[in-house]
Coordinates of C-alpha atoms and ligand atoms in Angstrom, one line a residue:
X22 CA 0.0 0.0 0.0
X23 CA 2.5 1.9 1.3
X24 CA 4.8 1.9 -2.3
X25 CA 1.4 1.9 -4.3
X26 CA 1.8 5.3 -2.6
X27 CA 4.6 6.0 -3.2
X28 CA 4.3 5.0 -7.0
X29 CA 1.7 7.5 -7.1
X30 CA 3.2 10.8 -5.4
X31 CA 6.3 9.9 -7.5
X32 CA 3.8 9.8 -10.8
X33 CA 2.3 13.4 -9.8
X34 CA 5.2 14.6 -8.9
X35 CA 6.2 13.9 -12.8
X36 CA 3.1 14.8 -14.3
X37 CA 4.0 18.1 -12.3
X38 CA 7.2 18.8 -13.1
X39 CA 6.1 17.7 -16.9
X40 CA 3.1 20.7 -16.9
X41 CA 5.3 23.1 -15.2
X42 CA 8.4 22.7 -17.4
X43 CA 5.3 22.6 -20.7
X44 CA 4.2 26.2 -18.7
X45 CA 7.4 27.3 -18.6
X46 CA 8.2 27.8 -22.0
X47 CA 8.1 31.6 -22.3
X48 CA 10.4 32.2 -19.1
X49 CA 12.8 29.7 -20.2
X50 CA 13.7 31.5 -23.4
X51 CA 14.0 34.2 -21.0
X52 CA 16.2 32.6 -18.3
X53 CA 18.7 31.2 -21.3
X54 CA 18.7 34.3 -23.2
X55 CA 19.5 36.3 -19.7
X56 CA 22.4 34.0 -19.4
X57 CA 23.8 34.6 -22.5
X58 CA 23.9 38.6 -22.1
X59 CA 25.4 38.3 -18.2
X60 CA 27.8 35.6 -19.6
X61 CA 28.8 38.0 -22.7
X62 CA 29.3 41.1 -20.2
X63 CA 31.3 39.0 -17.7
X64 CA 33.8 38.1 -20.5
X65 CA 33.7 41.4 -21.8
X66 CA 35.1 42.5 -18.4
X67 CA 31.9 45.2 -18.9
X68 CA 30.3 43.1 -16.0
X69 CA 32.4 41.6 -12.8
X70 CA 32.1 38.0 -12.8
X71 CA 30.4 37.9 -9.2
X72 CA 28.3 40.9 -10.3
X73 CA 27.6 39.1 -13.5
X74 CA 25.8 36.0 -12.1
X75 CA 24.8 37.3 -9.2
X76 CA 22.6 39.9 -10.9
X77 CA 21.8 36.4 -13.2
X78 CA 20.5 34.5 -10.0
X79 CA 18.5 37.0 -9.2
X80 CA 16.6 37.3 -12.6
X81 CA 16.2 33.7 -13.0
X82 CA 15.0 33.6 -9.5
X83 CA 12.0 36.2 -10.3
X84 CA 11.1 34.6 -13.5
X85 CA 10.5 30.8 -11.9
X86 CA 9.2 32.0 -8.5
X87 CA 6.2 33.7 -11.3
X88 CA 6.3 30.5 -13.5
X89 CA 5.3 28.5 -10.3
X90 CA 2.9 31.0 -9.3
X91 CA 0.8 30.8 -12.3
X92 CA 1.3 27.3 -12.2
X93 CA -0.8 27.6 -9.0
X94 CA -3.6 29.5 -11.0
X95 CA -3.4 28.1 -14.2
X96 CA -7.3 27.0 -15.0
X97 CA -7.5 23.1 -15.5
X98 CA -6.4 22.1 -18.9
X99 CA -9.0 20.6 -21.3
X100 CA -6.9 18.6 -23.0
X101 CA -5.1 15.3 -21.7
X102 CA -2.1 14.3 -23.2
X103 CA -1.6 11.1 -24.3
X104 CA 0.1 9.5 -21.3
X105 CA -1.3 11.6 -18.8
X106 CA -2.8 9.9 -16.2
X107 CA -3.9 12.9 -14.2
X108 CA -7.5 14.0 -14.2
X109 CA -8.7 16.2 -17.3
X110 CA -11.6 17.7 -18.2
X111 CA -11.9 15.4 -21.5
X112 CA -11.0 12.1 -19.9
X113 CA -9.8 11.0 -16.9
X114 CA -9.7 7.9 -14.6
X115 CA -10.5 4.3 -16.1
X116 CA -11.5 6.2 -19.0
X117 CA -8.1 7.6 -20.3
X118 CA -6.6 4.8 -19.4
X119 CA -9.0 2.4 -21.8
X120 CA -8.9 5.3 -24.8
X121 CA -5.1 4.8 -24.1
X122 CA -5.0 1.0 -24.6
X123 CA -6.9 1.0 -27.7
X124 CA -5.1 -0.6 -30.6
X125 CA -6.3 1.8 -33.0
X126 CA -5.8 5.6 -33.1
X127 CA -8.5 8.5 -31.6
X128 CA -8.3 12.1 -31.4
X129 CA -11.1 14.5 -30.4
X130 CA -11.2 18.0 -32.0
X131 CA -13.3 20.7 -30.6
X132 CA -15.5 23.1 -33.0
X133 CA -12.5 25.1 -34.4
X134 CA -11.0 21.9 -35.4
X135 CA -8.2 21.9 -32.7
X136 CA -7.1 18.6 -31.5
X137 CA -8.4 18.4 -27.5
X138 CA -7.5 14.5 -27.1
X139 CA -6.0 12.0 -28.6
X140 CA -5.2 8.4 -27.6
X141 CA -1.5 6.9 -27.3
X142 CA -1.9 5.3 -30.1
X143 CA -2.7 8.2 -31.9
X144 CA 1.0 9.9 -30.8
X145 CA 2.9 8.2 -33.9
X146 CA 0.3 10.0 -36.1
X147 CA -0.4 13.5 -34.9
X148 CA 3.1 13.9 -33.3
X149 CA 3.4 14.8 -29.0
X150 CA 2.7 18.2 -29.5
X151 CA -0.4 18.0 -31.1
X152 CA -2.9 19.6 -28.4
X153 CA -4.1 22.5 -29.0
X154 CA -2.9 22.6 -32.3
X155 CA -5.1 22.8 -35.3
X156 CA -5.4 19.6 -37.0
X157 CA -4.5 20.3 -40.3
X158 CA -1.0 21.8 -39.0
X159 CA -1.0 18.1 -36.8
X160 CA -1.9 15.6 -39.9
X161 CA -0.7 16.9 -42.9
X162 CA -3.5 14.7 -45.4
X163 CA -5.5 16.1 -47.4
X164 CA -8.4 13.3 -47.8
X165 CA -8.8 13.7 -44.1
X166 CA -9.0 16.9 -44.1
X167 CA -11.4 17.2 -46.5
X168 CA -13.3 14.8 -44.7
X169 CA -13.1 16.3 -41.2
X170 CA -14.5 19.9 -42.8
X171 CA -17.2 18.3 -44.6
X172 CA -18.2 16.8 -40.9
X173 CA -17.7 19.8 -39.6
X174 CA -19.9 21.5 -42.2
X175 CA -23.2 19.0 -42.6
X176 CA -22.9 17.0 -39.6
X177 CA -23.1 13.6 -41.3
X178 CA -20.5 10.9 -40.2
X179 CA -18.3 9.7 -43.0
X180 CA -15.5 6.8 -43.2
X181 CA -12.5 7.4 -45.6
X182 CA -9.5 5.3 -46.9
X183 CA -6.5 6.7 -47.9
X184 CA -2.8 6.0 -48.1
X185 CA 0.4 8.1 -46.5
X186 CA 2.9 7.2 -48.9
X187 CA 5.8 8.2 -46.6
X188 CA 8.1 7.3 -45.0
X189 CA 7.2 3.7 -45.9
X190 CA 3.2 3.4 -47.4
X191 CA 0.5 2.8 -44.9
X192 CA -3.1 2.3 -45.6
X193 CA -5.6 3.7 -43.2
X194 CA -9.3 3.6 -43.0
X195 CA -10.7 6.9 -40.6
X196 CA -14.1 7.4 -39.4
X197 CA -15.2 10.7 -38.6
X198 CA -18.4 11.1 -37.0
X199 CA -19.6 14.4 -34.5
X200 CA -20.2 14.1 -31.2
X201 CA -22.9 15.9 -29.5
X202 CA -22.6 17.4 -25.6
X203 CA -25.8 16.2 -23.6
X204 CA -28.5 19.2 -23.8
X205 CA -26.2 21.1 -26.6
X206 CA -27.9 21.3 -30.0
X207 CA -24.8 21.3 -32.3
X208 CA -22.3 19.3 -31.9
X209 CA -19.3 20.3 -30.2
X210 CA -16.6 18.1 -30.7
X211 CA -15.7 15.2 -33.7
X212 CA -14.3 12.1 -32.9
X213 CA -11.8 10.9 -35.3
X214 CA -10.8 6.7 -35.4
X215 CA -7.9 5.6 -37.4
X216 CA -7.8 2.0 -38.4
X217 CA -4.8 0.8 -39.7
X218 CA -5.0 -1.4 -43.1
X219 CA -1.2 -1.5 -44.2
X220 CA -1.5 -5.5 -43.0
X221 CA -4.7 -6.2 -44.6
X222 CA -4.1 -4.1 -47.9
X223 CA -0.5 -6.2 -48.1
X224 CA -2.2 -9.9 -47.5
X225 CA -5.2 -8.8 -50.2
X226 CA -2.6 -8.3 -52.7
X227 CA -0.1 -10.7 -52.0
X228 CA -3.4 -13.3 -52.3
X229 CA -4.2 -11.5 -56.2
X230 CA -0.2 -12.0 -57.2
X231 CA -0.3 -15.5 -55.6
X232 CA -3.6 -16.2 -57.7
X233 CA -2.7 -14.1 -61.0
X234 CA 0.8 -16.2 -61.0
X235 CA -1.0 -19.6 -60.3
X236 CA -3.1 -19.1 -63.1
X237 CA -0.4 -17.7 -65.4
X238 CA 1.8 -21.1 -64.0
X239 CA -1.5 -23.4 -65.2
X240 CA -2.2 -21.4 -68.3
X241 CA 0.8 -22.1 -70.1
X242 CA 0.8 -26.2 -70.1
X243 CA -3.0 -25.9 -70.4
X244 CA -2.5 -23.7 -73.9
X245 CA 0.7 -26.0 -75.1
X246 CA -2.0 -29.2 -74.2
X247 CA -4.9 -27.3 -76.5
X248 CA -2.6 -26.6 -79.0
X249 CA -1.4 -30.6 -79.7
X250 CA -4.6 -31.7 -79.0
X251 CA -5.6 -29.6 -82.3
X252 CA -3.0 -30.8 -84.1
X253 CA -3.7 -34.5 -83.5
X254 CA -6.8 -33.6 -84.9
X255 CA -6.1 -31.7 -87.5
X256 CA -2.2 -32.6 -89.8
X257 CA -0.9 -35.4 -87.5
X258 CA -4.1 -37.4 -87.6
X259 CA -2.0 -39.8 -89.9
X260 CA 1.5 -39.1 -88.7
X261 CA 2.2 -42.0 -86.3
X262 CA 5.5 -40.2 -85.5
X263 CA 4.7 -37.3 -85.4
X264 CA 1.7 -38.4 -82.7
X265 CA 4.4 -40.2 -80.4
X266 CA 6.1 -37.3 -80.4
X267 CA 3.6 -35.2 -79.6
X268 CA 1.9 -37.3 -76.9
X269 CA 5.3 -37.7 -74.8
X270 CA 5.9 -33.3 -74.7
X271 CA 1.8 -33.5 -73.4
X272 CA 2.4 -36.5 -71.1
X273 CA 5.4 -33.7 -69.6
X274 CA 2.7 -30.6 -69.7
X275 CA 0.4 -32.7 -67.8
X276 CA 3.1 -33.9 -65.9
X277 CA 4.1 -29.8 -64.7
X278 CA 0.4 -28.8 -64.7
X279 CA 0.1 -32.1 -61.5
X280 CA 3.2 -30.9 -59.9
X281 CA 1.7 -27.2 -59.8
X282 CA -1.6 -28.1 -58.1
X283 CA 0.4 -30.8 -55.9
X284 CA 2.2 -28.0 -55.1
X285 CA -0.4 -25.8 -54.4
X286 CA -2.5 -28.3 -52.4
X287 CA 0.4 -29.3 -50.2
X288 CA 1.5 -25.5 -49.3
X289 CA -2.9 -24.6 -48.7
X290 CA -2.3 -27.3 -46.4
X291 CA 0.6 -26.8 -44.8
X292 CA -0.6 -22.9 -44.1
X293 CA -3.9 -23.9 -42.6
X294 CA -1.8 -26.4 -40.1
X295 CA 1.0 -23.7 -39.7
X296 CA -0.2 -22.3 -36.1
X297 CA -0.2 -26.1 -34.5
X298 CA 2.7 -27.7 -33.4
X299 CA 3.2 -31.1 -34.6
X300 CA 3.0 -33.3 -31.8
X301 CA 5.1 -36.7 -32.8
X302 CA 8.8 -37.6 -32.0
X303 CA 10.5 -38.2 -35.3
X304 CA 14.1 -39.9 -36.2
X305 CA 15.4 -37.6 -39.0
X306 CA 18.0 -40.0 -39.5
X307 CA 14.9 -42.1 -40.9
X308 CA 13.1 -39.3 -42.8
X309 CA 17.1 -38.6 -44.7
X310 CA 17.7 -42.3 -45.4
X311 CA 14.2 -42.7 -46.6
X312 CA 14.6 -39.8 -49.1
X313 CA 18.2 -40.4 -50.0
X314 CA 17.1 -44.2 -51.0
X315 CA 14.3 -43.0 -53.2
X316 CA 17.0 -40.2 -55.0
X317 CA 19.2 -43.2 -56.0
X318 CA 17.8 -43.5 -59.4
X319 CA 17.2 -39.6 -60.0
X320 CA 21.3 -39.7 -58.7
X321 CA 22.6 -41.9 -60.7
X322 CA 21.4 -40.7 -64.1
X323 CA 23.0 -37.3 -63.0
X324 CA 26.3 -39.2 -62.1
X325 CA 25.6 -37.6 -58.3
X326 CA 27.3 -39.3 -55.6
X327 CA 24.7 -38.3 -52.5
X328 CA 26.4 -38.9 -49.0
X329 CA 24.2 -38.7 -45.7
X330 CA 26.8 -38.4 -42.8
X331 CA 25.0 -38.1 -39.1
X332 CA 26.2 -39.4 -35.4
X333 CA 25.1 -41.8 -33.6
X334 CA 22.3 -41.2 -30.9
X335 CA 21.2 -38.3 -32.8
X336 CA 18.1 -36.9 -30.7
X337 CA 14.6 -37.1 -32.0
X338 CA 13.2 -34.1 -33.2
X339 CA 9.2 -33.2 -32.3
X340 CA 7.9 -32.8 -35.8
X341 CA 5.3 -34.2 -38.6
X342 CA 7.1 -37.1 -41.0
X343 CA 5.3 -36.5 -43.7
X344 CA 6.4 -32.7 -43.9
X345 CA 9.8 -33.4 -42.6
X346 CA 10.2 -35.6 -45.7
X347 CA 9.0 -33.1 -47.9
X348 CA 11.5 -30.7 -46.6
X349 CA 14.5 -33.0 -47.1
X350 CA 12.7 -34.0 -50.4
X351 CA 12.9 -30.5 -51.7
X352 CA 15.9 -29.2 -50.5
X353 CA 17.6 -32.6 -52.0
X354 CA 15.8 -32.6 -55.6
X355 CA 17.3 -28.7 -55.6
X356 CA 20.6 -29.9 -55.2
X357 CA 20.8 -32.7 -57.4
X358 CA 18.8 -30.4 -60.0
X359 CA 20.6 -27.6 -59.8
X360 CA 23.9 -28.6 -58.3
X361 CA 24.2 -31.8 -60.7
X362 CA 27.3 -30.2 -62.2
X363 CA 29.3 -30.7 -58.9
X364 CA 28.8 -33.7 -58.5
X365 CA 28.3 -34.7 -55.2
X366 CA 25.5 -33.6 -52.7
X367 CA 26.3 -34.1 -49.3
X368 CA 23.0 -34.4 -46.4
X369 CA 24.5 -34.2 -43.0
X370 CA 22.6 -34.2 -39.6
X371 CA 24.4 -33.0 -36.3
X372 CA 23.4 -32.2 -33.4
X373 CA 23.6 -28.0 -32.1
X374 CA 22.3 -25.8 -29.8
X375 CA 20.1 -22.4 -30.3
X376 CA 19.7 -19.5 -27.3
X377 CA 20.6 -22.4 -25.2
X378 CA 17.7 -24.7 -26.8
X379 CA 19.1 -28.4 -28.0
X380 CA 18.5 -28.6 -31.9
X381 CA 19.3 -30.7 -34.7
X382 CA 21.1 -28.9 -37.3
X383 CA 20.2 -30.8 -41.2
X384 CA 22.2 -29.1 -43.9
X385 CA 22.2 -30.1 -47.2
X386 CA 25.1 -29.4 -49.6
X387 CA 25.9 -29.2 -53.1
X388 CA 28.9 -28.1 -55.6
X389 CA 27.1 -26.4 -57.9
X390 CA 27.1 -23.2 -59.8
X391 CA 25.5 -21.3 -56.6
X392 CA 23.2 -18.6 -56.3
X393 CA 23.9 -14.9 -56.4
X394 CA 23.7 -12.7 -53.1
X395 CA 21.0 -10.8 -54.7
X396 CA 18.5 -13.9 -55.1
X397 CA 19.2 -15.3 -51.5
X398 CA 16.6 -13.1 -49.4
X399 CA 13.8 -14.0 -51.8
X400 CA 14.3 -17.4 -52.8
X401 CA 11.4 -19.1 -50.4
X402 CA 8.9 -16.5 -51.9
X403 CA 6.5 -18.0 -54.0
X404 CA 7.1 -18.2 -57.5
X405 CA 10.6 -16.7 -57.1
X406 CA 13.6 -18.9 -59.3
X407 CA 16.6 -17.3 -60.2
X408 CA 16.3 -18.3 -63.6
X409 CA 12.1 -19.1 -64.8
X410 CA 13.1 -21.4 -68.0
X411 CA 15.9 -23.8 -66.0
X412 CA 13.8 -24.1 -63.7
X413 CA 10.6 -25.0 -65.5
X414 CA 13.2 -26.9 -68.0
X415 CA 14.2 -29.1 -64.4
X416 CA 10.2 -29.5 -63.8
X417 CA 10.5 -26.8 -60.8
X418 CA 7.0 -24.9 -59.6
X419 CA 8.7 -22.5 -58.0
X420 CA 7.2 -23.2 -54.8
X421 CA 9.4 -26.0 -53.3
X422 CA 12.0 -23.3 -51.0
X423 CA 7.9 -21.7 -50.3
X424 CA 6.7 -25.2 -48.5
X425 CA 10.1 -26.2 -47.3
X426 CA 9.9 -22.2 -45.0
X427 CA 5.9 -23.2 -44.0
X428 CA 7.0 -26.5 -42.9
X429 CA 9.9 -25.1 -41.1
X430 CA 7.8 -22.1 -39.2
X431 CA 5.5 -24.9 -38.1
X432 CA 8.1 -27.0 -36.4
X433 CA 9.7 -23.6 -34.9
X434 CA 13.0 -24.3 -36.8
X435 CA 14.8 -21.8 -38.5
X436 CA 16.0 -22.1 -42.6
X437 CA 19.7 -20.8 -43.7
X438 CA 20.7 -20.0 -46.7
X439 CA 24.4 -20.1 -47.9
X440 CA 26.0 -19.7 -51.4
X441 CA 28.9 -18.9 -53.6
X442 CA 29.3 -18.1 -57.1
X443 CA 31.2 -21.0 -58.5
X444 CA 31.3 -22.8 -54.9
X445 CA 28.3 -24.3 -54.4
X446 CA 25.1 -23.7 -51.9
X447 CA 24.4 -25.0 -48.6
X448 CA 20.7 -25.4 -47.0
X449 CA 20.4 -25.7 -43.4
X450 CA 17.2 -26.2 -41.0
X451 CA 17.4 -25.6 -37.1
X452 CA 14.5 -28.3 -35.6
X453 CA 14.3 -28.1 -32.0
X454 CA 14.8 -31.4 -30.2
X455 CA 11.7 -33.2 -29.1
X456 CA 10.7 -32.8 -25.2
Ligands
ADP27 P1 11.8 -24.6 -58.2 O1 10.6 -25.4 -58.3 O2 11.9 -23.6 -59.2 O3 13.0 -25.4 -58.0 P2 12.2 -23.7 -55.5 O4 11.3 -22.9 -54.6 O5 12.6 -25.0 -55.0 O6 11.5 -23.7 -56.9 O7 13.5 -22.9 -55.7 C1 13.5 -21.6 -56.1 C2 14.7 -21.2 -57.0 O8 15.8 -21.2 -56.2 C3 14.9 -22.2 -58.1 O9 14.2 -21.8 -59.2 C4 16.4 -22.0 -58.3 O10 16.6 -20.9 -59.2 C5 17.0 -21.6 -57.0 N1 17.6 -22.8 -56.3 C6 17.1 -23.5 -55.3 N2 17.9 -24.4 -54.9 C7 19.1 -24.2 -55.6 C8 20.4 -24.8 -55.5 N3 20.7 -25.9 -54.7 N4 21.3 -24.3 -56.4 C9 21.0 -23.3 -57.2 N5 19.8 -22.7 -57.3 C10 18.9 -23.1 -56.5

């Protein structure tokens, strides 16, 4: 009780010395610019020293002892600052303190359109010096604005979108609606809410490219499939060669257009699952050896030596086996496709440590061309290859690094990705160990 208190004299005593130091503006230009002249005259030797500050004390002294004294009369402030938890005429108590928790920012302005409130939230947006001020000196947006005076004018709510392009572009949606004082015919003051859509506005149009490069993905087998089909038909009815020929390039277009939606089906799935944890205990000495033995073929036809190296008493890993297999699938089929010309792949499993968290490190390794700098933040965004027609040529989607970073997130690992021109590249995933 007793610090509770104490927390609270300490918290008026700030919100005091805050309002008085705020007050105090005029008399502190004062105090500094007295300085300066008794400071000039002392060096000057037109002043002595002693004299000099002295005479300076006693100034000062005057111009504080009147600053607190109409501190002591000031009338009570209408407006409330956003962190201010002492009473105000606006809001005060519980009150304040729920307007200040709000996620989304509010600010009140009175009839001549000068801000009286606004919420902490609303700090970032109108700046800390906002009260008082009028609010088209606060926000500097037109649309608003605009908005605000047509309230002001015909007294009819209205919500608004519009976008700040700077310093990096935000999306907001503001409602501004007038708020009428019990018994008081016209309104008095407008409430202003900002909703933030920058998150929403990004999702909605990362879902249109998603869907407008899926389509364009499907579009293209689809139309090389239409186009033999009428050609069968039509001038290679009769051509048996021609026809075998033909049917083995749309056996491989029906081939990518089945990867894609695979593809597509598996990452759907894998996002939906994303926020639960898997909850098995999985070998991923297994999961590797499982996937290395199905790459033999695939390996051999490249001349690719692949060599899986782990310890023994490796720890299990908590994790999903089927997505754990994809993950080593992918990342394995990349190496081999890409890094063929080196080689040798190597798959190695050890164990490591995280912020003091036992993991199991996987990397997998190849001695290919590598990938330039420049490609290596957005390679697990969908769609993204360093080069579209060697990939497509290598039956690549473009969405295998995409599911191998879902898969990943959802077993709270972490994906690295290492490369040199000329060297090679080296994938490695962080799984925490299971328990
Ligand atoms: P894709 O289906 O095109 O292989 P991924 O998402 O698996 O799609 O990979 C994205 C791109 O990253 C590939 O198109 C390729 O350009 C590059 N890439 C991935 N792995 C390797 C690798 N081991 N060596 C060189 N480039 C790679």
């Amino acid at each position: 009780m007793a610090a509770a208190n104490d927390g609270s004299r300490r918290r008026q005593g700030r919100v005091w010395l805050r309002d008085f130091w705020a007050r105090w503006t005029g008399t502190r230009s004062f105090v500094v610019t007295a300085a300066v002249i008794f400071l000039m005259l002392a060096l000057t030797g037109a002043l002595h020293v002693t004299a000099a500050f002295v005479s300076f004390l006693l100034l000062a002294g005057v111009a504080v002892a009147r600053a607190i004294a109409m501190g002591e009369t000031a009338p009570i402030r209408i407006q409330s600052r956003a962190d201010d938890r002492a009473p105000s005429a606006f809001a005060a108590g519980p009150a304040l303190a729920i307007l200040n928790r709000l996620p989304d920012a509010l600010f009140v302005l009175d009839g001549g359109g000068r801000v009286v409130f606004g919420n902490s939230a609303a700090e970032p947006l109108i700046g800390k010096t906002a009260l008082g001020r009028h609010v088209a000196t606060a926000l500097r947006v037109a649309p608003l604005i605009a908005a605000i005076e047509s309230v002001m004018r015909d007294g009819v709510a209205r919500t608004i979108e519009y976008e700040m392009p700077v310093p990096v572009e935000r999306h907001f949606s503001a409602f501004v609606v007038p708020i009428e004082a019990e018994g008081a015919g016209d309104p008095s003051l407008y409430l202003v809410l900002l909703h933030d859509l920058t998150d929403a506005k990004r999702v909605e149009a990362m879902r249109a490219d998603f869907v407008a490069f899926a389509s364009h993905e499907l579009k293209t087998p689809l139309a090389s499939l239409s186009g033999f089909i009428d050609t069968l038909r039509g001038h290679a009815r009769d051509d048996p060669e021609a026809r075998e020929k033909f049917l083995e390039i749309m056996a491989d277009q029906a081939g990518r257009m089945r990867r894609l939606i695979e593809d597509l089906l598996s990452l759907s799935r894998i996002e939906l699952r994303e926020h639960m944890r898997p909850a098995d205990e999985v070998d991923l000495l297994g999961v590797v050896s499982d996937v290395a033995d199905g790459l033999t073929p695939t390996a051999e036809q490249y001349g690719v030596e692949v060599i899986v190296t782990a310890p023994a008493g490796l720890p299990r890993i908590r994790g999903d086996r089927e997505e754990l297999a994809q993950v080593v699938q992918n990342l394995a089929d990349n190496a081999l496709r890409y890094g063929r010309a080196g080689k040798r792949v190597e798959i190695s499993l050890t164990p490591d440590e995280k912020l003091g968290r036992p993991m199991v490190r996987l990397s997998v390794r190849d001695f290919g061309p590598g990938i330039a700098k420049e490609h290596l933040p957005r390679l697990t965004e969908r769609f993204y290859r360093v080069d579209a027609a060697a990939s497509r040529a290598r039956g690549g989607t473009g969405l295998g690094l995409a599911i191998v970073k879902h898969i990943v997130n959802r077993h709270q690992g972490t994906l690295q990705i290492e490369s040199e021109i000329g060297q090679g590249s080296v994938f490695t995933v962080l799984f925490p160990v299971a328990g």
